[in-house]
PDB file of C-alpha atoms in Angstrom:
ATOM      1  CA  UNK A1217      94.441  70.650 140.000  1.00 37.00           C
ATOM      2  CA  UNK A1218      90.340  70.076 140.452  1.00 38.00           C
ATOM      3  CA  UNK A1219      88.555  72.838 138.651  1.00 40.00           C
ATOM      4  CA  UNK A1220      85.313  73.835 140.179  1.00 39.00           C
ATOM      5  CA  UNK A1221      81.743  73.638 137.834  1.00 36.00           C
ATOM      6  CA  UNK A1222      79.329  76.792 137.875  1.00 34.00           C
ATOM      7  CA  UNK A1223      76.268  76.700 136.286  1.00 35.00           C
ATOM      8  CA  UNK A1224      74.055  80.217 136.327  1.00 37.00           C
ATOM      9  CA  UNK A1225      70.119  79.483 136.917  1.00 39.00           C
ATOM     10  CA  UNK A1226      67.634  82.775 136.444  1.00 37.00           C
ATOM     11  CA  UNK A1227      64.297  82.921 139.067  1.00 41.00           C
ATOM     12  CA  UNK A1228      62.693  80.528 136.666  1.00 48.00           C
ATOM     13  CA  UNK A1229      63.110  77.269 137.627  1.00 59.00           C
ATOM     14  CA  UNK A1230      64.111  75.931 134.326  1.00 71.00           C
ATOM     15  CA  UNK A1231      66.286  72.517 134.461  1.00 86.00           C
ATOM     16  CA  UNK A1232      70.119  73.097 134.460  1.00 89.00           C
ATOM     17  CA  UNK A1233      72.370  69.931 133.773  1.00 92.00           C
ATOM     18  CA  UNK A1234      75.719  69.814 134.687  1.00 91.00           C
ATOM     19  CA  UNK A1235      78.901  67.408 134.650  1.00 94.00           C
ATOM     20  CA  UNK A1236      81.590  67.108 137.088  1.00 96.00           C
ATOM     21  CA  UNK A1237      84.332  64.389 138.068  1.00 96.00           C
ATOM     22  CA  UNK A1238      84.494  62.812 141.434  1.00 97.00           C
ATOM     23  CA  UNK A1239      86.532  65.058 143.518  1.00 97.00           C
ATOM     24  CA  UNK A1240      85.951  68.018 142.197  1.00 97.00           C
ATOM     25  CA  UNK A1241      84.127  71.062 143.870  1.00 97.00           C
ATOM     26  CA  UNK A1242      80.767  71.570 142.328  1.00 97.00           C
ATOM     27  CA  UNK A1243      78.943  75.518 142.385  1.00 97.00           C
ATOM     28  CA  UNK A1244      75.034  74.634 142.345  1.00 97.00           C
ATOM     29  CA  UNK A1245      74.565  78.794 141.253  1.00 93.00           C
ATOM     30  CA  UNK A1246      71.314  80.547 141.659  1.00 94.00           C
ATOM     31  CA  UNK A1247      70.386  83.668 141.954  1.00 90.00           C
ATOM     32  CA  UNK A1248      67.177  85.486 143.297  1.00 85.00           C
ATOM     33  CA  UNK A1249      66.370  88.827 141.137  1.00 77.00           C
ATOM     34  CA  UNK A1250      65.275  91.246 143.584  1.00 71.00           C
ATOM     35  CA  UNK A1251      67.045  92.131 146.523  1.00 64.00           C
ATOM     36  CA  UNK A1252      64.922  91.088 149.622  1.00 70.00           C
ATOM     37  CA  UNK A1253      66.518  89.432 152.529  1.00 78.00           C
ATOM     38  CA  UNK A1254      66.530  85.657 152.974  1.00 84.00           C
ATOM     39  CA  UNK A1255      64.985  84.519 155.887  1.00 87.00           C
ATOM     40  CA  UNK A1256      65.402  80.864 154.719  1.00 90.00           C
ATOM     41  CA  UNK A1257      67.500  79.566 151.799  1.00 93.00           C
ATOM     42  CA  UNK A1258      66.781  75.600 151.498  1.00 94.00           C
ATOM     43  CA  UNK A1259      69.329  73.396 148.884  1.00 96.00           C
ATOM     44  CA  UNK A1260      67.647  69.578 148.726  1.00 95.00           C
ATOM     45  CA  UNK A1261      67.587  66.930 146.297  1.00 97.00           C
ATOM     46  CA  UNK A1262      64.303  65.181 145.229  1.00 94.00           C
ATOM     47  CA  UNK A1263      65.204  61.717 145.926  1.00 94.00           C
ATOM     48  CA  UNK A1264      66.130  62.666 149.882  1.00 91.00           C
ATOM     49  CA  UNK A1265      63.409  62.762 152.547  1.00 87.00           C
ATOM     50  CA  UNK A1266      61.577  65.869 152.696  1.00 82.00           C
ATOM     51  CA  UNK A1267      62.968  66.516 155.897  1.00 82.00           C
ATOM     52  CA  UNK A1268      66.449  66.383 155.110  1.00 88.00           C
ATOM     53  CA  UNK A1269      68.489  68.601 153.417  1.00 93.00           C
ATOM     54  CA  UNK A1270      71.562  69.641 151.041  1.00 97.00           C
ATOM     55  CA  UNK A1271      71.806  72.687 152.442  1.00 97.00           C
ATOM     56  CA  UNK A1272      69.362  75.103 155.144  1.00 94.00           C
ATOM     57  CA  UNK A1273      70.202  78.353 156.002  1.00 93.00           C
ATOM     58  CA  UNK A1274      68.132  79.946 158.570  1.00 89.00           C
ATOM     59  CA  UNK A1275      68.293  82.455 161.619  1.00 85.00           C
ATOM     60  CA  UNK A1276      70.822  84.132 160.046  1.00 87.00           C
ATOM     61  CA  UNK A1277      73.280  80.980 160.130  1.00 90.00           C
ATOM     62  CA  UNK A1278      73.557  77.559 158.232  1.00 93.00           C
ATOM     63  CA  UNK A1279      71.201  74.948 160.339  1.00 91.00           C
ATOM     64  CA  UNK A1280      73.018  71.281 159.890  1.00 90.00           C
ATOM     65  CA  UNK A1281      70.297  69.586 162.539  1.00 87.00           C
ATOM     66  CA  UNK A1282      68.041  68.104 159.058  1.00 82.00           C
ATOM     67  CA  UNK A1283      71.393  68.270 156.926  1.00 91.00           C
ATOM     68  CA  UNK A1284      71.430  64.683 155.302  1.00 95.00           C
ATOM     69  CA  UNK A1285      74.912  63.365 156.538  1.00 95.00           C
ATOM     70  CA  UNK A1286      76.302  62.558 153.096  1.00 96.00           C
ATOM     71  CA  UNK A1287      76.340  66.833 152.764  1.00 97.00           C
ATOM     72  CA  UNK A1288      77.825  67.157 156.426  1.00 95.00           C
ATOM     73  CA  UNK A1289      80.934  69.793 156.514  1.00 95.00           C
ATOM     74  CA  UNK A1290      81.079  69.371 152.265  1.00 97.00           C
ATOM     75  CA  UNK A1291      78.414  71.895 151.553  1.00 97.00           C
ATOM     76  CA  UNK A1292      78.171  75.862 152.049  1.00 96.00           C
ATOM     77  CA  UNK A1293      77.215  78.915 150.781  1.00 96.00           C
ATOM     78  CA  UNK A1294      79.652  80.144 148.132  1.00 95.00           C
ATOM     79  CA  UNK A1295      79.132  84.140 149.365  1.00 93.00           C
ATOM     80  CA  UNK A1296      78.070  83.839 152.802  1.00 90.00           C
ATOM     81  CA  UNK A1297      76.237  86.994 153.047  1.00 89.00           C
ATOM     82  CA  UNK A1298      74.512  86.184 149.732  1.00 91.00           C
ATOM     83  CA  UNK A1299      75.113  89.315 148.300  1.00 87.00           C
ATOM     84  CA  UNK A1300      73.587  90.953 145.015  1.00 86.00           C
ATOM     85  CA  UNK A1301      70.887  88.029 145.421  1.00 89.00           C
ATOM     86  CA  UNK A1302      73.625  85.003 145.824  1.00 93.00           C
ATOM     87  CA  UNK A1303      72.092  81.815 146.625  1.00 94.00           C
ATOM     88  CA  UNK A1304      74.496  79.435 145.324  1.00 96.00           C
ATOM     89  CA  UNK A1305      76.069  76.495 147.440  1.00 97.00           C
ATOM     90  CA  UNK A1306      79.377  74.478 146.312  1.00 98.00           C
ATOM     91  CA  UNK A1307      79.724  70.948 146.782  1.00 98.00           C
ATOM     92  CA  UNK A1308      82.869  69.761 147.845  1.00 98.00           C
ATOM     93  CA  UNK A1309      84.804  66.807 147.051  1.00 97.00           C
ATOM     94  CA  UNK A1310      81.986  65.766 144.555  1.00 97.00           C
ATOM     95  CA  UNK A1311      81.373  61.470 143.947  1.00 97.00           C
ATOM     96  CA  UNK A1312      78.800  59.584 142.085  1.00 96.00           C
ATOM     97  CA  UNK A1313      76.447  59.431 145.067  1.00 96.00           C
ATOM     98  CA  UNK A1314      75.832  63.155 144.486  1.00 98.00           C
ATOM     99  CA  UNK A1315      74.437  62.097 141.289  1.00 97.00           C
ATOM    100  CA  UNK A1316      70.417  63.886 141.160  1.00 97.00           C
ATOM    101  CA  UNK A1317      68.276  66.867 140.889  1.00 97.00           C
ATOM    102  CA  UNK A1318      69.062  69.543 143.345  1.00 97.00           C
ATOM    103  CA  UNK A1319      66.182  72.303 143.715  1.00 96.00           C
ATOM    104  CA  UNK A1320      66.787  75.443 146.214  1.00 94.00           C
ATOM    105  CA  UNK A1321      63.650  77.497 147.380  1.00 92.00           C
ATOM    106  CA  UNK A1322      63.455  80.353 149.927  1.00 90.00           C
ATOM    107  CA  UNK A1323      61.579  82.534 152.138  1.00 85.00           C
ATOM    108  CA  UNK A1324      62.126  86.699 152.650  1.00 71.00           C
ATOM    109  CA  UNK A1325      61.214  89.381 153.176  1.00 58.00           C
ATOM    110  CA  UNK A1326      58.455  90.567 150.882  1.00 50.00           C
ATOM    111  CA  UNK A1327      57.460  86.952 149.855  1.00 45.00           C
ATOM    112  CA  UNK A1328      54.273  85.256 151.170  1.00 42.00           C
ATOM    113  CA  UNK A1329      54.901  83.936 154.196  1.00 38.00           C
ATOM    114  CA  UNK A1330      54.625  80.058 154.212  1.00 47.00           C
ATOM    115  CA  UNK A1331      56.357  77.252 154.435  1.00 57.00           C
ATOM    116  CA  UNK A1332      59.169  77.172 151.942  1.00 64.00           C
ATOM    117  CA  UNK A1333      58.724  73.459 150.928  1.00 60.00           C
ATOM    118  CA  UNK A1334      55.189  74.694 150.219  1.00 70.00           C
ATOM    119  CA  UNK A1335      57.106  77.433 147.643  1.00 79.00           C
ATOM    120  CA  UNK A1336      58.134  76.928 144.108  1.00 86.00           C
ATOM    121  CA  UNK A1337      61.747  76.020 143.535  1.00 91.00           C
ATOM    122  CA  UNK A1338      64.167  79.061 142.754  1.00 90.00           C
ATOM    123  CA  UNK A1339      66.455  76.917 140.937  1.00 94.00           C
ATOM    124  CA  UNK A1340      66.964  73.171 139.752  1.00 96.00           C
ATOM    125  CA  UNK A1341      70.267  71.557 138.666  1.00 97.00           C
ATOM    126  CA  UNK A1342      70.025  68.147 137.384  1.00 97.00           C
ATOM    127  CA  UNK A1343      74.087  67.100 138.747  1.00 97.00           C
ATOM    128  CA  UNK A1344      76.129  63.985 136.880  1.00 97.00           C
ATOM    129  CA  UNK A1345      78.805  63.081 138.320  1.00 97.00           C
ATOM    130  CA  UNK A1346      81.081  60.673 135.850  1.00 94.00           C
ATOM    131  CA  UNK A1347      84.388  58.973 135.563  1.00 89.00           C
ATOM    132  CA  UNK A1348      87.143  60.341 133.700  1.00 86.00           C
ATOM    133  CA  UNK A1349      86.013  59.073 129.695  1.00 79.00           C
ATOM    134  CA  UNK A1350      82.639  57.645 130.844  1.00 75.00           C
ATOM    135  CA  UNK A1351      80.289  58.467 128.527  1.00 62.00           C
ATOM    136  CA  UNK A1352      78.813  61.743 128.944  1.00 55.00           C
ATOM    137  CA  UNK A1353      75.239  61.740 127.393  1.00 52.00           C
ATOM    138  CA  UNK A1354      73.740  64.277 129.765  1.00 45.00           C
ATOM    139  CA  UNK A1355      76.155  66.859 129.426  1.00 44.00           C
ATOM    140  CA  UNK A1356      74.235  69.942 127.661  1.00 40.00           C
ATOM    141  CA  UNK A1357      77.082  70.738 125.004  1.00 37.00           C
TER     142      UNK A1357
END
């Protein structure tokens, strides 16, 4: 059975690491402290080009037009009406190539309005993916 990784990441957007094996479904948590509504909720990874994506949600619906097509149909949001401040996004069917620094930023309601690459990341997740009984010097014990 593949057990799913969750990782919790405040507002600040202090570095999370995680470890997973290939094949198994990866939660990249974060959640937003106050309540407003998300206009746009934006999952990338910093080696992709800044206009693709892990993940976008906007107009009230995930967008996949900018998706980078290695994330096509494996990632979504984990509560889809990101309830209680929700943003988190699991990764399914995780592999080596997912291997990087994922950073999610977002847009609402009572937030400045501007572009959200322009805003500071919410949360950032540093994700190694490994072999069963590769070494695992990243993992934060």
């Amino acid at each position: 059975m593949k057990a799913g990784v969750h990782i919790l990441c405040s507002f600040l957007a202090e570095l999370k690491n995680i470890t997973a094996e290939p094949g198994q479904n990866v939660t990249l948590t974060c959640r937003l402290s106050d309540q407003n509504q998300v206009l746009v909720l934006e999952w990338s990874r910093t080696d992709l080009q800044e206009d693709e994506y892990v993940f976008l949600y906007r107009d009230d619906k995930s967008d996949s037009d900018h998706q980078h097509k290695s994330f096509r149909n494996r990632v979504f949001l984990k509560d889809s009406r990101m309830g209680d401040g929700d943003l988190s996004v699991v990764l399914k069917n995780a592999t080596t190539d997912d291997n990087g620094t994922y950073q999610s930023r977002v847009e609402g309601n009572g937030r400045t309005r501007r572009s959200v690459l322009d805003s500071p990341p919410i949360c950032t997740i540093h994700l190694l993916v490994i072999l069963p009984g590769e070494q695992r010097d990243s993992e934060v014990k």
